[in-house]
C-alpha positions as CSV (number, residue, x, y, z in Angstrom):
1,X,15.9,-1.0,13.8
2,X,13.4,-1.3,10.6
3,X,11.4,-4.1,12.4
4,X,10.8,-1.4,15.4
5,X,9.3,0.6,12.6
6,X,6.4,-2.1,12.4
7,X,5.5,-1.5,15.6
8,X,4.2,2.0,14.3
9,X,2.3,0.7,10.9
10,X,-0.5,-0.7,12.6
11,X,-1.2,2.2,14.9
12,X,-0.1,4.9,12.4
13,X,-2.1,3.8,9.6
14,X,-5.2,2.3,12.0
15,X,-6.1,6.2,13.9
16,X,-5.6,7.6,10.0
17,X,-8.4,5.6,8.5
18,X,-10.8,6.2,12.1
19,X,-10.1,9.8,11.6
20,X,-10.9,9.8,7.6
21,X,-13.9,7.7,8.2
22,X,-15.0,10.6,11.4
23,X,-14.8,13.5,8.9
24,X,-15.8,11.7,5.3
25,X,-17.7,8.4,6.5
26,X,-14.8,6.9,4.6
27,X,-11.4,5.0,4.3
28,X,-8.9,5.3,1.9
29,X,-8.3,2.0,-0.2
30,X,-4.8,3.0,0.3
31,X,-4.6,2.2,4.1
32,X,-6.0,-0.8,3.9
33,X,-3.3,-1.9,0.6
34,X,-0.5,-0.2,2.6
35,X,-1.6,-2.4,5.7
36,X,-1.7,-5.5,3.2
37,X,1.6,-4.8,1.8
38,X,3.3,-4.1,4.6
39,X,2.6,-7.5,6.4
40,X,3.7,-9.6,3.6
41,X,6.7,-7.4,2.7
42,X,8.1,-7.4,6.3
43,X,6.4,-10.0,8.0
44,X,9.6,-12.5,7.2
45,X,11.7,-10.0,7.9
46,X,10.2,-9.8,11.8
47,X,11.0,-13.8,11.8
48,X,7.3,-14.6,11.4
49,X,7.6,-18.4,9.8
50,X,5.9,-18.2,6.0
51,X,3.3,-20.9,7.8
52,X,2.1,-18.5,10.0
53,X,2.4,-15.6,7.1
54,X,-0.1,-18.4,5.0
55,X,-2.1,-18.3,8.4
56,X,-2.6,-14.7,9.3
57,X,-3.3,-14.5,4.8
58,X,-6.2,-16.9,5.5
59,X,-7.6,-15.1,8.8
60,X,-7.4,-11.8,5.9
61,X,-9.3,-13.7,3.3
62,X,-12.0,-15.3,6.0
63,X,-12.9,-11.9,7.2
64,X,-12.7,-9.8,4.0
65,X,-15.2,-12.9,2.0
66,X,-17.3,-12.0,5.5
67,X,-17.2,-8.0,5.5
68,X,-18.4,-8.2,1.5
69,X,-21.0,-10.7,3.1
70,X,-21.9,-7.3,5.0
71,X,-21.3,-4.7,2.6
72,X,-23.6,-6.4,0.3
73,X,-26.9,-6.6,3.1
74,X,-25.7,-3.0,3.4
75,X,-24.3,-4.0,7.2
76,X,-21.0,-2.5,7.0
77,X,-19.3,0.1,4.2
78,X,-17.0,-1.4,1.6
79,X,-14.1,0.7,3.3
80,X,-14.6,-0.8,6.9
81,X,-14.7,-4.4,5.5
82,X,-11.3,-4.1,3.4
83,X,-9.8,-1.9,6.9
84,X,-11.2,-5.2,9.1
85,X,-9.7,-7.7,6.9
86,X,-6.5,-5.6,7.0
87,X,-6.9,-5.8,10.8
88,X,-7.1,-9.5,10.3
89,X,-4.6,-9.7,8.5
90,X,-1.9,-8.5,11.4
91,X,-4.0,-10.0,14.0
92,X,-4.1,-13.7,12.5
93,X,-6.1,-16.7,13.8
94,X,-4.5,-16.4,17.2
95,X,-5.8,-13.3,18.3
96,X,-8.6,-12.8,15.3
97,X,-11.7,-13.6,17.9
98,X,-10.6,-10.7,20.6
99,X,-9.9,-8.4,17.7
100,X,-13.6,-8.9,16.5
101,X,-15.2,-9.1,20.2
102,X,-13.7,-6.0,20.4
103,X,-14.8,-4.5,17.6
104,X,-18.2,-5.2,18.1
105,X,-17.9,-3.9,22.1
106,X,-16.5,-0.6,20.8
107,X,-19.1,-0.3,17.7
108,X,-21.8,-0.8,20.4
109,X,-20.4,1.4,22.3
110,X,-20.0,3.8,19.2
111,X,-23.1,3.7,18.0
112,X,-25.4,4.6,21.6
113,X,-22.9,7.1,21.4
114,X,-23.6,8.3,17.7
115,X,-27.4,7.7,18.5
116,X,-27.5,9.9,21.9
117,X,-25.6,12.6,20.1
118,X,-28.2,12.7,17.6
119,X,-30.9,12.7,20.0
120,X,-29.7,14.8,22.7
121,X,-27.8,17.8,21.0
122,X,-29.6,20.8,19.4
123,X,-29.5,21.1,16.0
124,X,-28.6,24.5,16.5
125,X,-25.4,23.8,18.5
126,X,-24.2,21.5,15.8
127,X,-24.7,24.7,13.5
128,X,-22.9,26.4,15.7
129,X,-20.1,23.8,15.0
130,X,-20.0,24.7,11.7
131,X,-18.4,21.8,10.4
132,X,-19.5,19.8,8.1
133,X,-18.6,16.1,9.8
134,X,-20.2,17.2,12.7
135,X,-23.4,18.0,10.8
136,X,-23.4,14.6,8.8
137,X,-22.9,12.7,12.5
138,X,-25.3,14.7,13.8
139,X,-28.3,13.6,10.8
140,X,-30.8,10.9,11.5
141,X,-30.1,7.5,9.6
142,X,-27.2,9.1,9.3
143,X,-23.9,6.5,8.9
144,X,-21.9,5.3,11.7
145,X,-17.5,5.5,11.1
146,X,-17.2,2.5,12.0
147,X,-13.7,2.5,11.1
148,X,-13.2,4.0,14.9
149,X,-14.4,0.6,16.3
150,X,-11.8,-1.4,14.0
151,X,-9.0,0.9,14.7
152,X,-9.5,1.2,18.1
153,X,-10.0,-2.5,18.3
154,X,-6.8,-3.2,16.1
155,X,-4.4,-0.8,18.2
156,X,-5.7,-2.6,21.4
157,X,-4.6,-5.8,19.9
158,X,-2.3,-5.7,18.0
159,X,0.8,-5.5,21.0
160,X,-0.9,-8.9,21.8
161,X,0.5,-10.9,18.7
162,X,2.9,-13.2,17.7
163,X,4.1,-10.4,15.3
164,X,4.7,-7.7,17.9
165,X,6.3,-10.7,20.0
166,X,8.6,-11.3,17.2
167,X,9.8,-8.0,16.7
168,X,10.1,-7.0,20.3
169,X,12.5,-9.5,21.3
């Protein structure tokens, strides 16, 4: 019954970091840790072998040593490069190149979405909005939550893994 709970941490924590990074333009350190430690505290318990654990670990350290690659040209916020390698991290090596196409896909996608909001919406409706998120979104050079590509991306693979296997059967 606690493995079905598994099923929910990925989804759960993945649409609250994309909805923190849409209002604040960024993630809690606390999803991506609570993502982190709750792969390698229940991982075993889903029957996952400890090779694979060691596996999916080294798919998390490959992609986090890459995202800090990122963050530090100022590509991608420290926030969405801890939330990808979290990603990673439940993904592993097996499914690790979809979950990234995918990312990129929907953070294309994103951003000519991001963009024609900024250029095609009065500044006066956002006003109107009178929200603040919608104001920052709405500025030019503006960021870009990113964290929405990664979750989105993560949720739509995640029911492909060895992991999700595991604890469905």
């Amino acid at each position: 019954m606690i493995l079905y709970a598994l099923l929910f941490v990925v989804p759960a924590a993945m649409i609250m970091a994309a909805l923190s990074d849409l209002r604040t333009l960024t993630i809690p350190h606390t999803l991506s840790i609570a993502l982190a430690i709750t792969f390698l505290a229940l991982a075993p318990f889903a029957g996952l072998p400890l090779k694979d654990i060691g596996m999916h670990a080294a798919a998390c350290a490959l992609v986090l040593t890459a995202g800090i690659a990122c963050f530090a040209c100022g590509w991608l916020g420290g926030g969405d490069a801890k939330l990808l390698a979290a990603g990673a991290l439940w993904v592993g090596f097996d499914q690790l190149v979809p979950f990234i196409y995918h990312v990129t896909l929907f953070g294309g996608i994103l951003i000519v979405l991001i963009l024609a909001y900024r250029w095609f919406v009065s500044e006066q409706f956002v006003m109107l909005a009178g929200s603040e998120w919608v104001t920052r979104l709405h500025q030019p050079g503006g960021g870009v939550p990113y964290g929405i590509a990664i979750a989105s991306s993560a949720v739509l693979i995640f029911p492909d893994t060895k992991l999700y296997a595991l604890i469905m059967v």
